[in-house]
Short mmCIF file of C-alpha atoms in Angstrom, two decimals:
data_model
loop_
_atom_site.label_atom_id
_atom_site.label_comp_id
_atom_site.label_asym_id
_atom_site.label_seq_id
_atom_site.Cartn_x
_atom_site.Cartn_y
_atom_site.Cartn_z
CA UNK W 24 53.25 3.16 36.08
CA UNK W 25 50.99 5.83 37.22
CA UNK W 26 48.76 6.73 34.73
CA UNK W 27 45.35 8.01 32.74
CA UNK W 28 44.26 5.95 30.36
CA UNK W 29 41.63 6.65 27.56
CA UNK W 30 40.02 4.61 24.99
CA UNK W 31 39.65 5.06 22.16
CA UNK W 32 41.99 7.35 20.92
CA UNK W 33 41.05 8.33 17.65
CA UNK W 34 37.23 7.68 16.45
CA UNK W 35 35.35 8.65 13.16
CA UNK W 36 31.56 8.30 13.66
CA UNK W 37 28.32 8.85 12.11
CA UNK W 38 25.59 11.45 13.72
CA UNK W 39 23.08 10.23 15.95
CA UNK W 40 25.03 6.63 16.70
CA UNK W 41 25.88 6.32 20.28
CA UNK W 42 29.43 5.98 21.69
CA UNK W 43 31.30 5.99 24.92
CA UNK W 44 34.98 7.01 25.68
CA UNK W 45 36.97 5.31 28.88
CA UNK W 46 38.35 6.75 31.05
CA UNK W 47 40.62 4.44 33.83
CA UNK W 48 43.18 5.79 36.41
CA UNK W 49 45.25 3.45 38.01
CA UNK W 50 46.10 6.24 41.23
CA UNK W 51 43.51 5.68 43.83
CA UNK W 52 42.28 9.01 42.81
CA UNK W 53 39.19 10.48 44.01
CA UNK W 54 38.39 13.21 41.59
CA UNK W 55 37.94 12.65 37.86
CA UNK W 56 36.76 15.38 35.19
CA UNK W 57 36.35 15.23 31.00
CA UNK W 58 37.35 18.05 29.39
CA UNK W 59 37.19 19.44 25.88
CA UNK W 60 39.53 21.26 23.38
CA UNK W 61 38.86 23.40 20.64
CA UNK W 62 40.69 25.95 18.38
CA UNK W 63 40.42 29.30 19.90
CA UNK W 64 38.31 27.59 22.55
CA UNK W 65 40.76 26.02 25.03
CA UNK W 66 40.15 23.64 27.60
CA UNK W 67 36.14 23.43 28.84
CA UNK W 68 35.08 21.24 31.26
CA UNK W 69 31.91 18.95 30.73
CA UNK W 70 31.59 17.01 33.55
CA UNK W 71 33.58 16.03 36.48
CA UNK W 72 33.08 13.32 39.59
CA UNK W 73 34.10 14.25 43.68
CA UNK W 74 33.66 10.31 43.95
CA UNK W 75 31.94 6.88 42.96
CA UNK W 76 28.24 7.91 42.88
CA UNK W 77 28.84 11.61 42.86
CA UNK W 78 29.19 13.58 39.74
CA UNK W 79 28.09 17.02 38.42
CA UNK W 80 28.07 19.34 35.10
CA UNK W 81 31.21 21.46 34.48
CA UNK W 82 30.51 24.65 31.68
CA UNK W 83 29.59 22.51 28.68
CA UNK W 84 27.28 19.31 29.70
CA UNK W 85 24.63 19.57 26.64
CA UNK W 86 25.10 16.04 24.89
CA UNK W 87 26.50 13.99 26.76
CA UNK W 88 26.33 11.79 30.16
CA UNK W 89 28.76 10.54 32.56
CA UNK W 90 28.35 8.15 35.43
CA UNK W 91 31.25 6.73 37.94
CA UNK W 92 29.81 3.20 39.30
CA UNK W 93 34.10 2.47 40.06
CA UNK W 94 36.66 4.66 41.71
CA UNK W 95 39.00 4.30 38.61
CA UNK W 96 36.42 4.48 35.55
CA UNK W 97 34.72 7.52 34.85
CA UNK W 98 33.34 6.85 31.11
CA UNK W 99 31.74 9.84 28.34
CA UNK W 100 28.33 8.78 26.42
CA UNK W 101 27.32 10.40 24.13
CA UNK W 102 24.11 8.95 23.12
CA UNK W 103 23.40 10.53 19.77
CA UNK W 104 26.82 12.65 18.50
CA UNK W 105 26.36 15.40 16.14
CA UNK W 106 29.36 17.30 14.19
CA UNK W 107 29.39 20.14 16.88
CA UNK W 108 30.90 17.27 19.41
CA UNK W 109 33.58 16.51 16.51
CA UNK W 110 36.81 17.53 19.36
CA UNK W 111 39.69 16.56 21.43
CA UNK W 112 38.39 15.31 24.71
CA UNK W 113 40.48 14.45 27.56
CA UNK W 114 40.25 12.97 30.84
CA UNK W 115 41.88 13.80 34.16
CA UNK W 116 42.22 12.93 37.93
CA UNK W 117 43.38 13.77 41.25
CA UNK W 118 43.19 12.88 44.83
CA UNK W 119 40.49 15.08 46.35
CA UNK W 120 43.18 16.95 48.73
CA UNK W 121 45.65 18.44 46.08
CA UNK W 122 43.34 18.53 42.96
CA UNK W 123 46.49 18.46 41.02
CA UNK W 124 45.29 17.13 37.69
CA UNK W 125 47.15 14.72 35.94
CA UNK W 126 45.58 14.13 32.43
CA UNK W 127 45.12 11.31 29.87
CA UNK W 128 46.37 11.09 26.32
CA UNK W 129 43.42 12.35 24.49
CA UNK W 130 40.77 11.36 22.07
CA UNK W 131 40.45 12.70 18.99
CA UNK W 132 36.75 12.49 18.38
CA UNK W 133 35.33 13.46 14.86
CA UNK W 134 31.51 13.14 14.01
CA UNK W 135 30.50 13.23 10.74
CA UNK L 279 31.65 33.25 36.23
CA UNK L 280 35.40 33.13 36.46
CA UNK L 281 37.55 34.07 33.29
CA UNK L 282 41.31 33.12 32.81
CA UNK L 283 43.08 34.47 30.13
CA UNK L 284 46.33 34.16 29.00
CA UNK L 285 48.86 37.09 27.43
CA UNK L 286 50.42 37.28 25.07
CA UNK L 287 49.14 34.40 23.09
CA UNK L 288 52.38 33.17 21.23
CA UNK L 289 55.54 34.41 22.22
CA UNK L 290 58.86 33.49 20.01
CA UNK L 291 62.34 33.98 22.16
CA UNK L 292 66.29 32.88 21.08
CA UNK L 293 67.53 30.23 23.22
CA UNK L 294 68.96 31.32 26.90
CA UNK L 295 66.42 34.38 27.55
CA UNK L 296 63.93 33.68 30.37
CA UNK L 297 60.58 33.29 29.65
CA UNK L 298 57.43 34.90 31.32
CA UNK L 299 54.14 33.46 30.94
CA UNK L 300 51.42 35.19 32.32
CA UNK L 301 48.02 34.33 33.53
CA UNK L 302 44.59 36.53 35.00
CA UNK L 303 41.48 35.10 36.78
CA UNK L 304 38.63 37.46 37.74
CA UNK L 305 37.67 36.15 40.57
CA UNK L 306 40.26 36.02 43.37
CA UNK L 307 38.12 33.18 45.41
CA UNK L 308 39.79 30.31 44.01
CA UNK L 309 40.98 26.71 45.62
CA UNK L 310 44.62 26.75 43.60
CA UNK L 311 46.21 26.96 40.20
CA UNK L 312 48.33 24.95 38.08
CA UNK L 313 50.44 25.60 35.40
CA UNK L 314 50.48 22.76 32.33
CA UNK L 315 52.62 21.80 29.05
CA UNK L 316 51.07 20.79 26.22
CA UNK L 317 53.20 19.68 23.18
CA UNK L 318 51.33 19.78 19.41
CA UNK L 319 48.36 16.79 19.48
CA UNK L 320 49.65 15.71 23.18
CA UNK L 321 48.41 15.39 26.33
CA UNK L 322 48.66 17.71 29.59
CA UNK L 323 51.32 17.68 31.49
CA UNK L 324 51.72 19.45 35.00
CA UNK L 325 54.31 21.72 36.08
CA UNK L 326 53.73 23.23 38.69
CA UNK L 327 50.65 23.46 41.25
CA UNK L 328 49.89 26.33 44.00
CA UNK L 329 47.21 26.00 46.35
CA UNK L 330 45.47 29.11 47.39
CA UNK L 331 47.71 29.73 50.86
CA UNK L 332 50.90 29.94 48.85
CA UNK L 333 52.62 32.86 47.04
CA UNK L 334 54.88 30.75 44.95
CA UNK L 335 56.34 26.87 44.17
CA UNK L 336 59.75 26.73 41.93
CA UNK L 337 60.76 23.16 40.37
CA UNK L 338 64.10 23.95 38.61
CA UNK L 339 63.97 26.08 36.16
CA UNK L 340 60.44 26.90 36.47
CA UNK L 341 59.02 29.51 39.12
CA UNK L 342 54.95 30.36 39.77
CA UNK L 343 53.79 32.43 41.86
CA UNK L 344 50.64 33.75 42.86
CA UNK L 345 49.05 36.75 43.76
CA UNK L 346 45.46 36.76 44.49
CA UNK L 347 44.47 39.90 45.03
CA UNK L 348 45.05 40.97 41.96
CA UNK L 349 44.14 37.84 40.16
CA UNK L 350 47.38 36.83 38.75
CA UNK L 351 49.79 34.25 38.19
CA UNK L 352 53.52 34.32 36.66
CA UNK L 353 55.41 31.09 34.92
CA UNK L 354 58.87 32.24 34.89
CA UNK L 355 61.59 29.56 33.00
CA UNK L 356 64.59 30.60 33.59
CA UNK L 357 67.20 30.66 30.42
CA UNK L 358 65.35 28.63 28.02
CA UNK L 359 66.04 25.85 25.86
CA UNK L 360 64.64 24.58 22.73
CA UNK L 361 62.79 21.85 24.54
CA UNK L 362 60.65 24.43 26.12
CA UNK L 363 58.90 24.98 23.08
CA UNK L 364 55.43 24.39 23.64
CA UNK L 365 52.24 25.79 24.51
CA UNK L 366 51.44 26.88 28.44
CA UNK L 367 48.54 26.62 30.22
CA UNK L 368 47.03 27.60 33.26
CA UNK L 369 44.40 26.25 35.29
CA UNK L 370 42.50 27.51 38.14
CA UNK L 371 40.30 25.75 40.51
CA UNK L 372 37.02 27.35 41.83
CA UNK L 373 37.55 28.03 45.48
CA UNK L 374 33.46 28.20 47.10
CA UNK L 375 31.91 24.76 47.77
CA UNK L 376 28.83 25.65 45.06
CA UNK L 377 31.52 25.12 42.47
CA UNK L 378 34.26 22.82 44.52
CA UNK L 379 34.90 20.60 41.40
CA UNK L 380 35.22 23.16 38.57
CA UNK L 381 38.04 24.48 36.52
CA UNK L 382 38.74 27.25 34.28
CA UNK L 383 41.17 27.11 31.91
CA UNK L 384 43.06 29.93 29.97
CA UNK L 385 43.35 29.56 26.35
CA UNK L 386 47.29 29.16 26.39
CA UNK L 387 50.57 30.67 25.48
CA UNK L 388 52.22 29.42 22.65
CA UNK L 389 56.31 29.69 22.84
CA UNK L 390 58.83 28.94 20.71
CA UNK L 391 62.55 29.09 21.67
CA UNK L 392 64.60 29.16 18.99
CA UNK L 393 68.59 27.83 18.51
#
């Protein structure tokens, strides 16, 4: 089955203690982004990948790192959480000649 | 810096009226937009996706189109159903290659189709 995959999906942390979220996509696609939601916020992007090796910031990139050694992984750090990161991330992909997104389950992320 | 916004933000409609979602960018150089579900603590799912070339795409009951001159895009679901409940999003993709991978997204439309 054709999917997004993302790991965990629920996580209670402390502030300051490092964490990554996974990100796999079994498609062969090319483009991969991480997103954020928040109540009266919607959707912002943080950070999204053309291809392996190739990545850039989308509107919110403060606090946290990406990096996309595989075609299918595209993992979030964030190397010292605070409660302002406590959200609902999600991942998505696409092959590089539609971009039509097709998006993970979500991770409900809370920092204490 | 392109804005999308979405109106009206919740919309409530009895079962078998068509719904009509709307959507506004500001800036009319953009790559293509898609139209998402979203169902309460879900993921994204896509509807419907039209590239910048194209006026409109229709998958059964559901018509987009696109006009981006004016910056906007319509959802139309033709003679709803309970199921349709959900929120509705719209995303569109920057169209100059200084911003190739970005997306904005609108903040949603909330509807709820009642029996």
């Amino acid at each position: 089955e054709a999917q997004v995959t993302q790991n965990p999906r629920y996580l209670i942390t402390v502030t300051g203690k490092k964490l990554t979220v996974t990100c796999s996509q079994n498609m062969n696609h090319e483009y991969m982004s991480w997103y954020r939601q928040d109540p009266g916020l919607g959707l912002r992007q943080i950070y999204y990948s053309m291809n392996v090796e190739v990545t850039d910031k989308g509107d919110v990139p403060e606090g946290y790192k990406v990096s996309r050694k595989e075609k299918r992984n595209f993992p979030l750090i964030l190397e010292s959480p605070s409660p302002n990161q406590t959200s609902l991330y999600f991942c998505a992909s696409s092959f590089a000649g539609s971009y039509e997104q097709y998006f993970g389950p979500g991770t409900r992320l809370t920092v204490t | 810096k392109q804005e999308v916004t979405q109106i009206p933000a919740a919309l409530s409609v009895p079962e078998g009226e068509n719904l009509v979602l709307n959507c506004s960018f500001t800036d009319s150089a953009i790559y293509n937009l898609q139209w998402f579900r979203q169902d309460p603590g879900k993921g994204l799912t896509s509807l419907l996706l039209i590239q910048s070339s194209q006026r409109e795409q229709t998958s059964g009951r559901l018509n987009a189109s696109l006009d981006k001159s004016s910056g906007r895009s319509t959802l139309y679901i033709a003679a709803s159903q309970p199921g349709d409940s959900a929120t509705y999003l719209c995303a569109v993709r920057a169209g100059t290659t200084d911003s190739w991978g970005k997306f904005q997204f609108g903040a949603g439309t909330q509807v709820v189709v009642t029996p």
